[in-house]
Amino acid sequence: MNITEHKNISYKQPGKFEETRFEKIHNVIFEASKEPSILIAQEIAQLIRDKELQNKPCVLGLATGSSPIKVYEELVRLHNEEGLSFANVITFNLDEYYPMDKSNLQSYFFFMHEHLFNHVDILAENINIPNGKVNSDDLYQYCIDYEMKIKAFGGLDFQLLGIGRTGHIGFNEPGSHHNSGTRSITLDHITRVDAASAFLGIANVPRKAITMGIGTVMSAKRIVLLAWGANKAEIVKETIEGKITSEVPATYLQQHDNVSFILDEAAASELTRVKTPWLVTSCVWNGPLKLKAVVWLSELLNKPILKLTDKDYNNNGMSGLLTEEGTAYDLNTKMFNKLQQTITGWPGGKPNADDSRRPERAIPERKRVLIFSPHPDDDVISMGGTFDRLVEQGHDVHIAYQTSGNIAVSDEEALKFAEITQSICPNCEVTKSIINFLKIKTDNDIDSSEVRRLKGLIRRSESIAATRYLNLSDDKVNFLDLPFYETGTVKKNILAENDITMMCDIIDRIKPHQIYAAGDLADPHGTHKVCLDALFEALKILKQNDYMTDCWVWLYRGAWHEWESYQIEMAVPMSPDQVLKKRHAIFYHQSQKDGVMFQGGDSREFWVRAEDRNRLTAQKYNNLGLADYAAIEAFKRYHF
Ligand code: F6R
């Protein structure tokens, strides 16, 4: 089935229906990336087969990056299990870093072979990827030849795209001309920041690249752009709803007559029809939508909820809601109370209190609590205040660090510890070998298992110091070191049975009444998302057990985003002293201070981000008319 015939699409032309009137590009929204990736792979496979029947080559334009990975996985599966042949396929990749050696782990040449070409029967001479090693004197002509070669094959039949946060497609950064061809380009700072984790630091990211042009991409007969995750939401909205501008090169796609954007819910979350559906059409007003709309209106008008008037609602597309609810006064009070009831200083439930309007149950008074932390610091960064309260209020708290976090420890930090060990124990062979390895290590080397172990141990000792500071005994601290993470590189293995078994084992051992986990889907290198998937899989397996009916799951967000105010179901306020205590707990994670390796696009240190974020949540609650707290940690319940 072609994606344009998919059940989610009731229209082919963008903007044809009221709901999509702000949109200038056809798009389809899916819950998650897996299903649409399979559909797109099937569309490509169909094209390959159709061309084969016509005895013609199938010319594909391909992208790298995280977005198309599942499409390539499915193409490989179709090849292995359903006999899809790539013998008639000719590929042209969008881009390559410059300079860049093919053998480099970060090269797009390496990426494409690892994810697709090594696993299918494509002929080596049919693979075209810009050569990152071409001599600078020959570069200009090389790019013209690349362009001409595409034309010589009759142009691209299908172009797969991702989108960068700058609005780039390929590496056509802001400023690119609509009829640009293949050329060399200087990478935008944001693009380099986004690539920094793959290169273990921004300093190692090349400044230049070779890219197909906008004109090259636009001449493809069919274009599909994939965007997953909250990080892409803003740029997706700008591209689909904004004016065509060279400042957002992807907006040129508005002029293509056979393009589809395939989005997951997080990437689509800023589209007008998703974010504020009442502005585009009449809505079915359920409870969560009412709260979302009222919070939105209060924030838009900068007025506390209790001061919103009938006129405010009528002027902002919500007269239908008022008709259902009676008066602004009634609606305001209802929504205000709903938010008010999310606030609790008793995250484990308040003993002997009427809990009918509280986020957590009063019984059992002493709960078994299991906090999952993807890396060995997310617990204190994201919920240090709540963690502290749970321990203080007498609950039986356990921590499980899901991954070792070893790749986020710098070589300098590891060397420091190795040298200290050597001073104490001069004849230790392991220490000697670690020191020798680190001294000669080059950018392309993957850490030896000993170095990885040392880096993991550094993070363990930091975590133990932080949990001791929060009065948790060491026997309550678990390090799972999930195997999917232990590759020694940024690229991780896919979740396997033993990862899920380890998750099940710890839940089964503790039989928790509460589980806390990172619901953060915007983690730049995806570990949080994989850790969450591991939890969801474990919950699916365990949910038949009696003890699980008593288990509530609360999701906190990691270091990058916070829940929107209307999504919060438990808001745990912190006093100024508790904010300081949380800061100190974060300080124990010394290897993650000052210019940490995987900082993402935000140069603030983790403790600053955490404080800013918790202060902002409190500020937002206060602006809505609720009490004025110093800081708030926020949670959303996950029903399984
Ligand atoms: C990759 C490319 C880029 C990426 C874009 C999104 O060949 O040309 O435009 O598609 O940067 O990257 P991911 O998919 O990693 O978010």
CSV table of C-alpha atoms in Angstrom, one decimal, residues 8-351:
chain,number,residue,atom,x,y,z
A,8,ASN,CA,-4.8,7.8,8.4
A,9,ILE,CA,-5.0,10.0,5.3
A,10,SER,CA,-8.4,11.1,4.2
A,11,TYR,CA,-7.0,13.5,1.7
A,12,LYS,CA,-4.1,13.7,-0.7
A,13,GLN,CA,-3.9,17.4,-1.2
A,14,PRO,CA,-2.6,19.4,1.8
A,15,GLY,CA,-5.0,22.1,3.1
A,16,LYS,CA,-8.0,20.6,1.3
A,17,PHE,CA,-10.0,20.1,4.5
A,18,GLU,CA,-10.8,22.5,7.3
A,19,GLU,CA,-8.6,20.6,9.7
A,20,THR,CA,-5.4,21.0,7.6
A,21,ARG,CA,-6.1,24.5,6.3
A,22,PHE,CA,-2.8,25.8,7.8
A,23,GLU,CA,-0.8,23.1,6.1
A,24,LYS,CA,1.0,23.4,2.8
A,25,ILE,CA,2.6,19.9,2.8
A,26,HIS,CA,0.8,16.6,2.8
A,27,ASN,CA,1.6,14.8,6.0
A,28,VAL,CA,0.6,11.7,8.0
A,29,ILE,CA,0.9,11.3,11.7
A,30,PHE,CA,1.6,7.9,13.3
A,31,GLU,CA,1.8,7.0,17.0
A,32,ALA,CA,5.4,5.9,16.7
A,33,SER,CA,8.0,5.5,14.0
A,34,LYS,CA,8.0,1.7,13.5
A,35,GLU,CA,4.7,1.3,11.6
A,36,PRO,CA,5.3,4.1,9.1
A,37,SER,CA,8.9,3.0,8.5
A,38,ILE,CA,7.6,-0.4,7.4
A,39,LEU,CA,5.1,1.3,5.1
A,40,ILE,CA,7.7,3.5,3.5
A,41,ALA,CA,10.0,0.5,3.0
A,42,GLN,CA,7.1,-1.3,1.3
A,43,GLU,CA,6.5,1.7,-0.9
A,44,ILE,CA,10.2,1.6,-1.9
A,45,ALA,CA,10.1,-2.1,-2.4
A,46,GLN,CA,7.0,-1.8,-4.7
A,47,LEU,CA,8.8,0.8,-6.8
A,48,ILE,CA,11.9,-1.4,-7.1
A,49,ARG,CA,9.6,-4.3,-8.2
A,50,ASP,CA,7.6,-2.1,-10.7
A,51,LYS,CA,10.8,-0.9,-12.3
A,52,GLU,CA,12.2,-4.4,-12.4
A,53,LEU,CA,9.1,-5.5,-14.3
A,54,GLN,CA,9.6,-2.7,-16.7
A,55,ASN,CA,13.2,-3.8,-17.1
A,56,LYS,CA,14.4,-0.4,-15.8
A,57,PRO,CA,16.8,0.7,-13.1
A,58,CYS,CA,15.2,2.1,-9.9
A,59,VAL,CA,17.1,5.3,-8.9
A,60,LEU,CA,16.9,6.0,-5.2
A,61,GLY,CA,18.1,9.1,-3.3
A,62,LEU,CA,19.0,8.0,0.2
A,63,ALA,CA,19.5,9.7,3.5
A,64,THR,CA,21.5,8.8,6.6
A,65,GLY,CA,20.9,9.8,10.3
A,66,SER,CA,18.6,8.3,12.8
A,67,SER,CA,15.4,8.9,10.9
A,68,PRO,CA,15.6,6.3,8.1
A,69,ILE,CA,17.2,3.5,10.2
A,70,LYS,CA,14.0,1.5,10.6
A,71,VAL,CA,13.2,1.9,6.9
A,72,TYR,CA,16.6,0.3,6.0
A,73,GLU,CA,16.0,-2.5,8.6
A,74,GLU,CA,12.7,-3.3,6.9
A,75,LEU,CA,14.3,-3.2,3.4
A,76,VAL,CA,16.9,-5.7,4.6
A,77,ARG,CA,14.2,-7.9,6.0
A,78,LEU,CA,12.3,-7.8,2.7
A,79,HIS,CA,15.5,-8.8,1.0
A,80,ASN,CA,16.2,-11.7,3.3
A,81,GLU,CA,12.7,-13.0,3.8
A,82,GLU,CA,10.7,-11.9,0.8
A,83,GLY,CA,13.2,-12.1,-1.9
A,84,LEU,CA,13.4,-8.4,-2.7
A,85,SER,CA,16.3,-7.9,-5.0
A,86,PHE,CA,18.4,-4.7,-5.3
A,87,ALA,CA,20.0,-5.8,-8.5
A,88,ASN,CA,18.3,-3.1,-10.5
A,89,VAL,CA,18.7,-0.4,-7.9
A,90,ILE,CA,21.0,2.6,-8.3
A,91,THR,CA,21.5,4.8,-5.2
A,92,PHE,CA,22.7,8.3,-4.7
A,93,ASN,CA,23.2,9.4,-1.2
A,94,LEU,CA,22.4,13.0,-0.2
A,95,ASP,CA,25.6,13.9,1.4
A,96,GLU,CA,28.9,13.2,3.1
A,97,TYR,CA,31.0,15.1,5.6
A,98,TYR,CA,34.1,16.8,4.1
A,99,PRO,CA,36.8,15.9,4.7
A,100,MET,CA,35.9,12.4,5.7
A,101,ASP,CA,37.5,9.1,5.1
A,102,LYS,CA,35.3,6.2,4.0
A,103,SER,CA,36.6,3.9,6.8
A,104,ASN,CA,35.8,6.4,9.5
A,105,LEU,CA,32.9,5.2,11.8
A,106,GLN,CA,31.2,8.5,11.5
A,107,SER,CA,31.3,8.6,7.7
A,108,TYR,CA,28.0,8.3,5.8
A,109,PHE,CA,29.7,5.7,3.6
A,110,PHE,CA,30.2,3.5,6.7
A,111,PHE,CA,26.6,4.2,7.9
A,112,MET,CA,25.0,3.2,4.6
A,113,HIS,CA,27.0,0.0,4.3
A,114,GLU,CA,26.4,-0.9,7.9
A,115,HIS,CA,22.6,-0.3,7.7
A,116,LEU,CA,21.8,-1.4,4.2
A,117,PHE,CA,24.3,-2.1,1.5
A,118,ASN,CA,26.3,-4.9,3.3
A,119,HIS,CA,23.0,-6.8,3.7
A,120,VAL,CA,21.4,-6.6,0.2
A,121,ASP,CA,22.4,-7.6,-3.3
A,122,ILE,CA,23.1,-4.2,-4.6
A,123,LEU,CA,26.0,-4.0,-7.0
A,124,ALA,CA,28.9,-2.0,-5.6
A,125,GLU,CA,29.2,0.1,-8.9
A,126,ASN,CA,25.5,1.1,-8.4
A,127,ILE,CA,26.2,2.8,-5.1
A,128,ASN,CA,27.0,6.5,-5.2
A,129,ILE,CA,27.9,8.4,-2.0
A,130,PRO,CA,29.8,11.7,-2.3
A,131,ASN,CA,33.4,11.1,-1.7
A,132,GLY,CA,34.6,12.9,1.4
A,133,LYS,CA,38.2,12.6,0.4
A,134,VAL,CA,38.1,14.2,-3.0
A,135,ASN,CA,40.9,16.7,-3.5
A,136,SER,CA,39.8,20.2,-2.8
A,137,ASP,CA,41.0,21.4,-6.3
A,138,ASP,CA,38.8,18.7,-7.9
A,139,LEU,CA,35.8,19.3,-5.6
A,140,TYR,CA,33.9,21.7,-7.8
A,141,GLN,CA,34.0,19.4,-10.9
A,142,TYR,CA,33.4,16.4,-8.7
A,143,CYS,CA,30.1,17.9,-7.5
A,144,ILE,CA,29.0,18.8,-11.1
A,145,ASP,CA,29.8,15.2,-12.2
A,146,TYR,CA,27.7,13.8,-9.3
A,147,GLU,CA,24.8,15.9,-10.4
A,148,MET,CA,25.2,14.9,-14.0
A,149,LYS,CA,25.4,11.3,-13.1
A,150,ILE,CA,22.0,11.5,-11.4
A,151,LYS,CA,20.6,13.2,-14.6
A,152,ALA,CA,22.2,10.6,-16.8
A,153,PHE,CA,20.2,7.9,-15.0
A,154,GLY,CA,17.0,9.8,-15.7
A,155,GLY,CA,16.8,11.5,-12.3
A,156,LEU,CA,15.7,10.2,-8.9
A,157,ASP,CA,12.6,8.1,-8.8
A,158,PHE,CA,12.3,8.4,-5.1
A,159,GLN,CA,14.1,10.6,-2.5
A,160,LEU,CA,14.1,9.7,1.2
A,161,LEU,CA,14.8,12.6,3.5
A,162,GLY,CA,15.2,13.5,7.1
A,163,ILE,CA,15.1,17.1,8.4
A,164,GLY,CA,17.6,18.9,10.6
A,165,ARG,CA,16.7,21.3,13.3
A,166,THR,CA,17.9,24.1,11.1
A,167,GLY,CA,15.4,23.1,8.5
A,168,HIS,CA,18.1,21.5,6.3
A,169,ILE,CA,17.4,18.7,3.9
A,170,GLY,CA,20.5,16.9,2.9
A,171,PHE,CA,23.0,19.4,4.2
A,172,ASN,CA,21.3,22.3,2.5
A,173,GLU,CA,21.6,24.7,5.4
A,174,PRO,CA,19.7,28.0,5.8
A,175,GLY,CA,20.6,30.3,2.9
A,176,SER,CA,20.5,27.5,0.3
A,177,HIS,CA,19.1,28.6,-3.0
A,178,HIS,CA,16.0,26.8,-4.4
A,179,ASN,CA,17.8,25.7,-7.6
A,180,SER,CA,21.1,24.8,-6.0
A,181,GLY,CA,22.9,21.6,-7.2
A,182,THR,CA,25.4,19.3,-5.6
A,183,ARG,CA,28.1,21.4,-4.0
A,184,SER,CA,30.2,21.8,-0.9
A,185,ILE,CA,28.7,23.6,2.0
A,186,THR,CA,29.6,24.9,5.4
A,187,LEU,CA,27.6,23.2,8.2
A,188,ASP,CA,25.4,25.3,10.5
A,189,HIS,CA,26.5,25.4,14.1
A,190,ILE,CA,23.2,23.7,15.2
A,191,THR,CA,23.9,20.8,12.8
A,192,ARG,CA,27.3,20.4,14.3
A,193,VAL,CA,25.9,20.5,17.8
A,194,ASP,CA,23.5,17.7,16.8
A,195,ALA,CA,26.2,15.6,15.4
A,196,ALA,CA,28.6,16.2,18.3
A,197,SER,CA,27.6,13.1,20.3
A,198,ALA,CA,28.4,10.8,17.3
A,199,PHE,CA,31.8,12.5,17.0
A,200,LEU,CA,32.4,12.4,20.8
A,201,GLY,CA,32.5,16.2,21.0
A,202,ILE,CA,31.7,19.2,18.8
A,203,ALA,CA,35.4,19.9,18.2
A,204,ASN,CA,35.6,16.7,16.1
A,205,VAL,CA,32.6,17.4,13.9
A,206,PRO,CA,33.8,18.5,10.4
A,207,ARG,CA,32.9,22.0,9.4
A,208,LYS,CA,32.0,21.2,5.8
A,209,ALA,CA,30.1,18.7,3.8
A,210,ILE,CA,29.2,17.8,0.2
A,211,THR,CA,25.5,17.8,-0.4
A,212,MET,CA,23.0,17.3,-3.2
A,213,GLY,CA,21.3,20.7,-3.8
A,214,ILE,CA,17.7,21.7,-3.2
A,215,GLY,CA,17.2,21.6,-7.0
A,216,THR,CA,18.6,18.0,-7.1
A,217,VAL,CA,16.2,16.9,-4.4
A,218,MET,CA,13.2,18.8,-5.9
A,219,SER,CA,13.7,17.1,-9.2
A,220,ALA,CA,12.9,13.7,-7.6
A,221,LYS,CA,9.6,12.2,-8.8
A,222,ARG,CA,8.5,11.3,-5.3
A,223,ILE,CA,9.8,12.6,-2.0
A,224,VAL,CA,9.2,11.2,1.5
A,225,LEU,CA,10.5,13.1,4.5
A,226,LEU,CA,10.6,11.3,7.9
A,227,ALA,CA,10.7,13.2,11.2
A,228,TRP,CA,10.5,11.5,14.7
A,229,GLY,CA,10.6,13.0,18.1
A,230,ALA,CA,9.9,16.2,20.0
A,231,ASN,CA,13.2,17.8,18.9
A,232,LYS,CA,11.8,18.1,15.4
A,233,ALA,CA,8.4,19.5,16.3
A,234,GLU,CA,9.2,23.2,15.9
A,235,ILE,CA,10.9,22.8,12.5
A,236,VAL,CA,8.3,20.5,11.2
A,237,LYS,CA,5.6,23.1,12.0
A,238,GLU,CA,7.6,25.9,10.4
A,239,THR,CA,8.2,23.8,7.3
A,240,ILE,CA,4.6,22.6,6.9
A,241,GLU,CA,2.8,25.8,7.9
A,242,GLY,CA,5.3,28.6,7.3
A,243,LYS,CA,6.2,30.7,4.3
A,244,ILE,CA,8.7,29.4,1.8
A,245,THR,CA,12.0,30.8,2.7
A,246,SER,CA,15.7,30.1,2.2
A,247,GLU,CA,16.0,30.4,6.0
A,248,VAL,CA,14.2,27.1,6.3
A,249,PRO,CA,15.3,25.2,3.2
A,250,ALA,CA,12.8,22.4,3.8
A,251,THR,CA,10.0,24.9,3.0
A,252,TYR,CA,10.9,24.6,-0.6
A,253,LEU,CA,9.3,21.2,-0.5
A,254,GLN,CA,5.9,23.0,-0.4
A,255,GLN,CA,6.4,23.5,-4.1
A,256,HIS,CA,6.8,19.8,-4.9
A,257,ASP,CA,3.7,18.0,-6.0
A,258,ASN,CA,4.4,14.5,-4.8
A,259,VAL,CA,5.9,14.9,-1.3
A,260,SER,CA,4.7,13.3,2.0
A,261,PHE,CA,5.9,14.1,5.5
A,262,ILE,CA,5.7,11.1,7.8
A,263,LEU,CA,5.6,12.1,11.4
A,264,ASP,CA,5.3,10.5,14.8
A,265,GLU,CA,3.1,12.2,17.3
A,266,ALA,CA,5.9,13.9,19.0
A,267,ALA,CA,7.2,15.5,15.8
A,268,ALA,CA,3.7,16.5,14.8
A,269,SER,CA,2.9,18.0,18.2
A,270,GLU,CA,3.4,21.7,17.2
A,271,LEU,CA,1.2,21.5,14.1
A,272,THR,CA,-1.8,23.8,14.6
A,273,ARG,CA,-4.3,21.0,14.2
A,274,VAL,CA,-2.6,18.9,16.8
A,275,LYS,CA,-1.6,21.6,19.3
A,276,THR,CA,-4.7,23.8,19.2
A,277,PRO,CA,-7.3,21.8,17.3
A,278,TRP,CA,-10.0,24.3,18.4
A,279,LEU,CA,-8.4,26.9,16.2
A,280,VAL,CA,-9.0,24.8,13.0
A,281,THR,CA,-12.3,22.9,13.5
A,282,SER,CA,-15.0,22.1,16.0
A,283,CYS,CA,-13.7,19.7,18.6
A,284,VAL,CA,-15.0,16.8,20.6
A,285,TRP,CA,-14.2,18.1,24.1
A,286,ASN,CA,-13.0,15.4,26.4
A,287,GLY,CA,-11.4,16.1,29.8
A,288,PRO,CA,-7.7,16.3,28.8
A,289,LEU,CA,-8.6,18.5,25.8
A,290,LYS,CA,-10.5,20.9,28.0
A,291,LEU,CA,-7.6,21.2,30.4
A,292,LYS,CA,-5.2,21.7,27.5
A,293,ALA,CA,-7.3,24.4,26.0
A,294,VAL,CA,-7.8,26.3,29.2
A,295,VAL,CA,-4.1,26.2,30.1
A,296,TRP,CA,-3.3,27.3,26.6
A,297,LEU,CA,-5.7,30.3,26.8
A,298,SER,CA,-4.4,31.3,30.2
A,299,GLU,CA,-0.8,31.2,28.9
A,300,LEU,CA,-1.8,33.0,25.7
A,301,LEU,CA,-3.5,35.9,27.5
A,302,ASN,CA,-1.2,35.9,30.4
A,303,LYS,CA,-4.1,35.7,32.8
A,304,PRO,CA,-4.7,33.3,35.7
A,305,ILE,CA,-7.3,30.7,34.9
A,306,LEU,CA,-9.8,32.1,37.4
A,307,LYS,CA,-9.7,35.4,35.6
A,308,LEU,CA,-10.6,34.1,32.1
A,309,THR,CA,-13.9,35.5,30.8
A,310,ASP,CA,-16.6,34.3,28.4
A,311,LYS,CA,-15.2,36.9,25.9
A,312,ASP,CA,-11.7,35.4,26.2
A,313,TYR,CA,-13.1,31.9,25.3
A,314,ASN,CA,-15.3,33.2,22.5
A,315,ASN,CA,-12.5,35.2,20.9
A,316,ASN,CA,-10.2,32.2,20.8
A,317,GLY,CA,-12.1,29.5,19.1
A,318,MET,CA,-13.6,28.0,22.2
A,319,SER,CA,-17.2,29.1,22.1
A,320,GLY,CA,-18.2,25.4,21.6
A,321,LEU,CA,-16.5,24.5,24.8
A,322,LEU,CA,-18.4,27.3,26.7
A,323,THR,CA,-21.7,26.1,25.3
A,324,GLU,CA,-21.0,22.7,26.8
A,325,GLU,CA,-19.7,23.9,30.1
A,326,GLY,CA,-22.1,26.8,30.8
A,327,THR,CA,-20.1,29.8,31.9
A,328,ALA,CA,-16.4,30.7,32.0
A,329,TYR,CA,-16.7,30.7,35.8
A,330,ASP,CA,-17.8,27.1,36.0
A,331,LEU,CA,-15.2,26.0,33.5
A,332,ASN,CA,-12.4,28.0,35.2
A,333,THR,CA,-13.2,26.6,38.6
A,334,LYS,CA,-13.3,23.0,37.4
A,335,MET,CA,-10.0,23.3,35.6
A,336,PHE,CA,-8.3,25.2,38.4
A,337,ASN,CA,-9.3,22.5,40.8
A,338,LYS,CA,-8.0,19.8,38.5
A,339,LEU,CA,-4.5,21.4,38.5
A,340,GLN,CA,-4.6,22.2,42.2
A,341,GLN,CA,-5.1,18.5,42.9
A,342,THR,CA,-1.9,17.6,41.1
A,343,ILE,CA,0.2,19.3,43.7
A,344,THR,CA,1.4,17.1,46.5
A,345,GLY,CA,4.3,17.1,48.9
A,346,TRP,CA,3.6,13.4,49.5
A,347,PRO,CA,4.7,11.7,46.2
A,348,GLY,CA,4.3,8.3,47.9
A,349,GLY,CA,0.8,9.1,49.1
A,350,LYS,CA,-0.2,10.9,52.3
A,351,PRO,CA,-0.9,8.5,55.2
